[in-house]
Structure formats: C-alpha cells, structure tokens
C-alpha cells in the first residue's frame, strides 16, 4: 500500500484519500507503476488496492471489479531455429549420461509428443518397428497407443536399441518428492544462457504443429496423440499455415 501512495504522490495526486484512492489512479498504477511485476502479482495487488480503497472512501466512484488479469495460456511451439539450437545444446553436454537424457527428452517430445508421465515410463523395450517405422509403444495410462517417431528423431532413439529392454530412455528416474522432475533433470545438465525454456507441453505442441503443417488427418493425429477432444489444442491452429481462398475453395469443391 505504501508503494502505491509514494507512486501516486510522485504522479501529482493530492494526499487526500478521496482523490488518491480512485479507480483511475489504481488502474494507472497497476499498468505503469507495477509493470515490473508478474501478471499474478499485479492482479493480487490490484485486488488488494481496490478492496482497501472501497473501505476507506465514501465518495470515490468505485464500480464492480473489472475482469481478472489472466495468464496467456497458449503454448507456443519451438521455431526451427530454436529446435536446431536445442539439439546443439543436447549434443554438447559434458558427460555421456547428460547427453543421453537431453537427447532422449527431445526425441520423445519432438518425435512422439509424449505426455510427461509417458516419458518417464518409456523404456528401450517400448521401441518397436511397426510397418517399417520406429514407434514408441505407450503401454501405461489412459491412452495406450502406438506412436510413429518422426524423422530425424527416430535415428536418435534408434541408437538406444542395443541396450537392455528395461533401461529407461531418459536414463533418469524421478524421485517421489520431486515437484518438477523435468526441471530437476535439466538442472543437472549444462544449460547455457539464452537456452529456450523446455517443457514437455511445449515439446508436444511443437510435435503437433509439425504434423498439422504436414497435413496429417485430424483423426489420425487424434489417435496417435492420445486424446479425445481438440478443444485444448485449438489455439495451435494459429501456428499452422492456412491456404488462401482459391486453394481452400478448390480443396472444398474437390474439382
């Protein structure tokens, strides 16, 4: 509260609660004076200020609360340049085990779009050749399925086939008390400054967009992705090139 008062005084608002604790001042403070804070922190601070202002003023023109500030929920896929950089970092790890974990993580995410719990449970024995293509057999969870591994990720996973079937592909077993096991795994890796943030969700989004850009059927992608609804992923359409009207109409008319 004191930070708002100091800011408002510097902005020229009079030291009068009826003229300082007004909606315009609070909103401007959140937009300008608190711009350095995260979305969550700004939302909390705005809520606190509005509630306090209503309690100490009687004439200020307060109206119902505006819509809450929300986080951006769209997950942006990695760009081609970012993917190239991630593979460079993966291959430049200082030890063999770090290279194994990093390359396995990227290959399972970018090549098969696995969910986090599916990555942890994927063993070398789950890699099988089906119809001439290397695939990951997802045997656990609610969506068992066979997922073909996209090139060139299949070459990376193919290097693990000489190992024992029960060997985990990630060569890492998360501890039960790890709140963010992928963060813990990467914390032990050699991550240079400027490395893009790597999460299973972002790897999966990149995998899905790549398939959509190659015009895979929606039903086919639904099958190998292991989900029953497209709703959580509709935002990814913005990253897929759309045909112009002439091309679209020709496709729709099928002439």
Tab-separated table of C-alpha atoms in Angstrom:
chain	number	residue	atom	x	y	z
A	1	UNK	CA	0.000	0.000	0.000
A	2	UNK	CA	2.834	2.374	0.830
A	3	UNK	CA	4.330	1.806	-2.638
A	4	UNK	CA	1.103	2.972	-4.238
A	5	UNK	CA	0.967	6.083	-2.032
A	6	UNK	CA	4.561	7.013	-2.874
A	7	UNK	CA	3.929	6.469	-6.584
A	8	UNK	CA	0.646	8.446	-6.531
A	9	UNK	CA	2.276	11.350	-4.695
A	10	UNK	CA	5.089	11.470	-7.270
A	11	UNK	CA	2.481	11.431	-10.025
A	12	UNK	CA	0.862	14.522	-8.569
A	13	UNK	CA	-2.191	13.036	-6.862
A	14	UNK	CA	-3.176	15.042	-3.762
A	15	UNK	CA	-2.681	13.455	-0.345
A	16	UNK	CA	-6.399	13.048	0.108
A	17	UNK	CA	-7.788	9.540	0.258
A	18	UNK	CA	-10.971	10.505	-1.649
A	19	UNK	CA	-8.869	11.877	-4.505
A	20	UNK	CA	-5.918	9.465	-4.385
A	21	UNK	CA	-7.690	6.123	-3.925
A	22	UNK	CA	-9.779	6.404	-7.069
A	23	UNK	CA	-10.206	3.840	-9.883
A	24	UNK	CA	-8.150	5.763	-12.450
A	25	UNK	CA	-5.189	6.078	-10.100
A	26	UNK	CA	-5.245	2.415	-9.119
A	27	UNK	CA	-5.525	1.217	-12.726
A	28	UNK	CA	-2.728	3.528	-13.864
A	29	UNK	CA	-0.518	2.339	-11.022
A	30	UNK	CA	-1.074	-1.310	-11.976
A	31	UNK	CA	-0.343	-0.564	-15.645
A	32	UNK	CA	2.605	1.794	-15.182
A	33	UNK	CA	3.893	1.700	-11.628
A	34	UNK	CA	3.710	-2.078	-11.216
A	35	UNK	CA	4.619	-3.109	-14.760
A	36	UNK	CA	7.749	-4.889	-13.490
A	37	UNK	CA	5.677	-7.414	-11.540
A	38	UNK	CA	4.323	-10.696	-12.870
A	39	UNK	CA	0.718	-10.962	-14.033
A	40	UNK	CA	-0.246	-12.833	-10.870
A	41	UNK	CA	1.393	-10.264	-8.585
A	42	UNK	CA	-0.226	-7.342	-10.403
A	43	UNK	CA	-3.628	-8.995	-10.215
A	44	UNK	CA	-3.219	-9.556	-6.463
A	45	UNK	CA	-2.021	-6.015	-5.849
A	46	UNK	CA	-4.886	-4.508	-7.852
A	47	UNK	CA	-7.431	-6.587	-5.953
A	48	UNK	CA	-5.941	-5.520	-2.604
A	49	UNK	CA	-5.883	-1.848	-3.561
A	50	UNK	CA	-9.469	-1.849	-4.813
A	51	UNK	CA	-10.730	-3.612	-1.696
A	52	UNK	CA	-8.815	-1.229	0.600
A	53	UNK	CA	-9.953	1.846	-1.365
A	54	UNK	CA	-13.604	0.868	-1.052
A	55	UNK	CA	-13.195	0.590	2.716
A	56	UNK	CA	-11.575	3.978	3.263
A	57	UNK	CA	-13.505	6.109	0.769
A	58	UNK	CA	-17.120	7.204	0.602
A	59	UNK	CA	-17.200	9.451	-2.491
A	60	UNK	CA	-14.746	7.827	-4.880
A	61	UNK	CA	-16.559	6.459	-7.984
A	62	UNK	CA	-15.917	2.774	-7.477
A	63	UNK	CA	-17.640	0.303	-9.805
A	64	UNK	CA	-17.731	-3.513	-9.853
A	65	UNK	CA	-14.373	-5.235	-10.259
A	66	UNK	CA	-13.091	-5.485	-13.847
A	67	UNK	CA	-12.257	-8.894	-15.377
A	68	UNK	CA	-9.327	-10.592	-13.708
A	69	UNK	CA	-5.922	-10.453	-15.305
A	70	UNK	CA	-5.232	-13.840	-16.799
A	71	UNK	CA	-2.125	-15.646	-17.863
A	72	UNK	CA	-1.624	-16.296	-21.524
A	73	UNK	CA	-2.473	-19.968	-21.909
A	74	UNK	CA	-1.365	-20.524	-25.475
A	75	UNK	CA	1.730	-22.692	-25.623
A	76	UNK	CA	3.994	-21.539	-28.422
A	77	UNK	CA	5.795	-24.294	-30.319
A	78	UNK	CA	9.527	-24.066	-30.832
A	79	UNK	CA	10.722	-22.463	-34.050
A	80	UNK	CA	13.055	-24.317	-36.418
A	81	UNK	CA	15.981	-22.202	-35.242
A	82	UNK	CA	15.164	-22.954	-31.618
A	83	UNK	CA	14.952	-26.675	-32.335
A	84	UNK	CA	18.347	-26.556	-34.045
A	85	UNK	CA	19.773	-24.759	-31.022
A	86	UNK	CA	18.267	-27.299	-28.597
A	87	UNK	CA	19.884	-30.182	-30.445
A	88	UNK	CA	23.222	-28.381	-30.424
A	89	UNK	CA	22.961	-27.957	-26.664
A	90	UNK	CA	21.905	-31.578	-26.221
A	91	UNK	CA	24.901	-32.916	-28.149
A	92	UNK	CA	27.309	-30.532	-26.397
A	93	UNK	CA	26.619	-31.896	-22.907
A	94	UNK	CA	29.777	-32.543	-20.895
A	95	UNK	CA	29.026	-36.167	-19.977
A	96	UNK	CA	27.539	-39.170	-21.757
A	97	UNK	CA	24.654	-39.516	-19.282
A	98	UNK	CA	23.707	-35.856	-19.711
A	99	UNK	CA	23.734	-36.220	-23.496
A	100	UNK	CA	21.595	-39.339	-23.179
A	101	UNK	CA	18.993	-37.627	-21.012
A	102	UNK	CA	18.848	-34.475	-23.086
A	103	UNK	CA	18.680	-36.162	-26.486
A	104	UNK	CA	16.160	-38.727	-25.218
A	105	UNK	CA	13.982	-35.959	-23.804
A	106	UNK	CA	13.966	-34.036	-27.089
A	107	UNK	CA	13.398	-37.160	-29.201
A	108	UNK	CA	10.433	-38.382	-27.134
A	109	UNK	CA	8.865	-34.906	-27.130
A	110	UNK	CA	9.618	-33.671	-30.640
A	111	UNK	CA	9.416	-37.112	-32.218
A	112	UNK	CA	6.462	-38.726	-30.437
A	113	UNK	CA	4.706	-35.956	-28.480
A	114	UNK	CA	4.528	-37.999	-25.295
A	115	UNK	CA	2.944	-36.708	-22.100
A	116	UNK	CA	5.265	-36.243	-19.100
A	117	UNK	CA	4.226	-39.443	-17.288
A	118	UNK	CA	4.592	-41.362	-20.543
A	119	UNK	CA	8.147	-40.099	-20.967
A	120	UNK	CA	9.182	-41.276	-17.520
A	121	UNK	CA	7.784	-44.761	-18.103
A	122	UNK	CA	9.173	-45.204	-21.624
A	123	UNK	CA	11.814	-47.935	-21.713
A	124	UNK	CA	14.029	-49.160	-24.532
A	125	UNK	CA	11.764	-52.195	-24.814
A	126	UNK	CA	8.909	-49.874	-25.804
A	127	UNK	CA	10.713	-49.025	-29.043
A	128	UNK	CA	9.461	-51.303	-31.812
A	129	UNK	CA	9.432	-51.314	-35.592
A	130	UNK	CA	5.893	-51.326	-36.998
A	131	UNK	CA	5.215	-51.275	-40.764
A	132	UNK	CA	8.875	-50.428	-41.234
A	133	UNK	CA	8.852	-47.387	-38.939
A	134	UNK	CA	10.317	-46.979	-35.470
A	135	UNK	CA	7.495	-46.469	-32.976
A	136	UNK	CA	7.028	-45.914	-29.261
A	137	UNK	CA	4.574	-48.283	-27.624
A	138	UNK	CA	2.706	-46.335	-24.933
A	139	UNK	CA	1.570	-49.115	-22.619
A	140	UNK	CA	0.634	-47.215	-19.469
A	141	UNK	CA	-2.011	-44.621	-18.645
A	142	UNK	CA	-5.457	-43.984	-20.064
A	143	UNK	CA	-4.402	-43.849	-23.716
A	144	UNK	CA	-2.290	-46.863	-24.735
A	145	UNK	CA	-1.270	-46.494	-28.368
A	146	UNK	CA	1.471	-46.881	-30.935
A	147	UNK	CA	3.189	-43.627	-31.898
A	148	UNK	CA	5.411	-43.458	-35.009
A	149	UNK	CA	8.555	-41.427	-34.336
A	150	UNK	CA	9.138	-38.602	-36.800
A	151	UNK	CA	12.446	-38.238	-38.573
A	152	UNK	CA	15.180	-37.467	-37.627
A	153	UNK	CA	14.179	-38.219	-34.035
A	154	UNK	CA	13.873	-41.902	-34.916
A	155	UNK	CA	17.623	-42.013	-35.552
A	156	UNK	CA	18.293	-40.689	-32.047
A	157	UNK	CA	16.022	-43.228	-30.361
A	158	UNK	CA	17.275	-45.976	-32.631
A	159	UNK	CA	20.716	-45.639	-31.063
A	160	UNK	CA	19.261	-46.904	-27.768
A	161	UNK	CA	18.037	-50.235	-29.198
A	162	UNK	CA	21.251	-52.054	-28.299
A	163	UNK	CA	20.552	-51.518	-24.594
A	164	UNK	CA	18.553	-53.743	-22.280
A	165	UNK	CA	14.791	-53.612	-22.737
A	166	UNK	CA	14.123	-52.386	-19.178
A	167	UNK	CA	16.525	-49.428	-19.484
A	168	UNK	CA	14.628	-46.111	-19.197
A	169	UNK	CA	15.009	-43.991	-22.307
A	170	UNK	CA	15.579	-40.867	-20.243
A	171	UNK	CA	18.126	-42.666	-18.038
A	172	UNK	CA	16.572	-40.862	-15.096
A	173	UNK	CA	14.011	-41.955	-12.555
A	174	UNK	CA	12.289	-39.037	-10.795
A	175	UNK	CA	12.093	-39.110	-7.045
A	176	UNK	CA	8.667	-39.188	-5.463
A	177	UNK	CA	9.258	-35.835	-3.753
A	178	UNK	CA	10.342	-34.020	-6.941
A	179	UNK	CA	7.699	-31.372	-7.601
A	180	UNK	CA	9.117	-30.662	-11.062
A	181	UNK	CA	11.116	-33.711	-12.170
A	182	UNK	CA	11.964	-32.369	-15.632
A	183	UNK	CA	13.312	-29.208	-14.042
A	184	UNK	CA	15.400	-31.337	-11.698
A	185	UNK	CA	16.709	-33.418	-14.581
A	186	UNK	CA	17.693	-30.364	-16.621
A	187	UNK	CA	19.135	-28.649	-13.559
A	188	UNK	CA	21.888	-31.242	-13.681
A	189	UNK	CA	22.518	-30.565	-17.378
A	190	UNK	CA	24.767	-27.970	-18.998
A	191	UNK	CA	22.259	-25.255	-19.878
A	192	UNK	CA	23.828	-22.144	-21.445
A	193	UNK	CA	22.349	-18.666	-21.054
A	194	UNK	CA	19.594	-17.941	-23.532
A	195	UNK	CA	18.508	-21.552	-23.898
A	196	UNK	CA	14.750	-21.685	-24.617
A	197	UNK	CA	12.624	-22.998	-21.758
A	198	UNK	CA	11.990	-26.688	-22.352
A	199	UNK	CA	8.802	-28.286	-21.060
A	200	UNK	CA	7.002	-31.480	-22.135
A	201	UNK	CA	3.963	-29.386	-23.071
A	202	UNK	CA	5.975	-27.191	-25.411
A	203	UNK	CA	7.703	-30.180	-26.998
A	204	UNK	CA	4.309	-31.830	-27.520
A	205	UNK	CA	2.849	-28.642	-29.017
A	206	UNK	CA	5.775	-28.474	-31.445
A	207	UNK	CA	5.208	-32.113	-32.425
A	208	UNK	CA	1.506	-31.478	-33.051
A	209	UNK	CA	2.066	-28.338	-35.115
A	210	UNK	CA	4.676	-30.158	-37.190
A	211	UNK	CA	2.137	-32.877	-38.015
A	212	UNK	CA	-0.559	-30.324	-38.817
A	213	UNK	CA	1.811	-28.479	-41.142
A	214	UNK	CA	2.355	-31.769	-42.976
A	215	UNK	CA	-1.443	-32.082	-43.355
A	216	UNK	CA	-1.896	-35.259	-41.332
A	217	UNK	CA	-5.562	-36.149	-40.898
A	218	UNK	CA	-7.230	-34.855	-37.754
A	219	UNK	CA	-8.484	-38.324	-36.906
A	220	UNK	CA	-5.032	-39.806	-37.359
A	221	UNK	CA	-3.387	-37.200	-35.160
A	222	UNK	CA	-6.075	-37.663	-32.528
A	223	UNK	CA	-5.289	-41.374	-32.494
A	224	UNK	CA	-1.514	-41.151	-32.124
A	225	UNK	CA	-1.686	-38.137	-29.786
A	226	UNK	CA	-3.864	-40.000	-27.318
A	227	UNK	CA	-6.671	-37.541	-26.703
A	228	UNK	CA	-10.394	-37.435	-27.363
A	229	UNK	CA	-11.015	-33.693	-27.634
A	230	UNK	CA	-9.358	-30.998	-29.752
A	231	UNK	CA	-10.546	-28.179	-27.549
A	232	UNK	CA	-7.330	-27.743	-25.503
A	233	UNK	CA	-5.304	-27.567	-28.703
A	234	UNK	CA	-7.395	-25.324	-30.956
A	235	UNK	CA	-5.060	-22.403	-30.225
A	236	UNK	CA	-2.284	-24.241	-32.090
A	237	UNK	CA	-4.069	-23.602	-35.378
A	238	UNK	CA	-2.612	-20.078	-35.404
A	239	UNK	CA	0.846	-21.607	-35.928
A	240	UNK	CA	-0.233	-23.671	-38.944
A	241	UNK	CA	-0.081	-22.005	-42.394
A	242	UNK	CA	-3.580	-21.621	-43.811
A	243	UNK	CA	-4.389	-21.883	-47.552
A	244	UNK	CA	-5.596	-18.832	-49.453
A	245	UNK	CA	-9.219	-18.711	-50.578
A	246	UNK	CA	-8.509	-20.040	-54.069
A	247	UNK	CA	-6.697	-23.090	-52.728
A	248	UNK	CA	-9.204	-23.625	-49.936
A	249	UNK	CA	-12.215	-23.408	-52.248
A	250	UNK	CA	-10.620	-25.817	-54.722
A	251	UNK	CA	-9.989	-28.281	-51.915
A	252	UNK	CA	-13.538	-27.892	-50.618
A	253	UNK	CA	-15.136	-28.249	-54.058
A	254	UNK	CA	-12.880	-31.229	-54.881
A	255	UNK	CA	-12.665	-30.385	-58.597
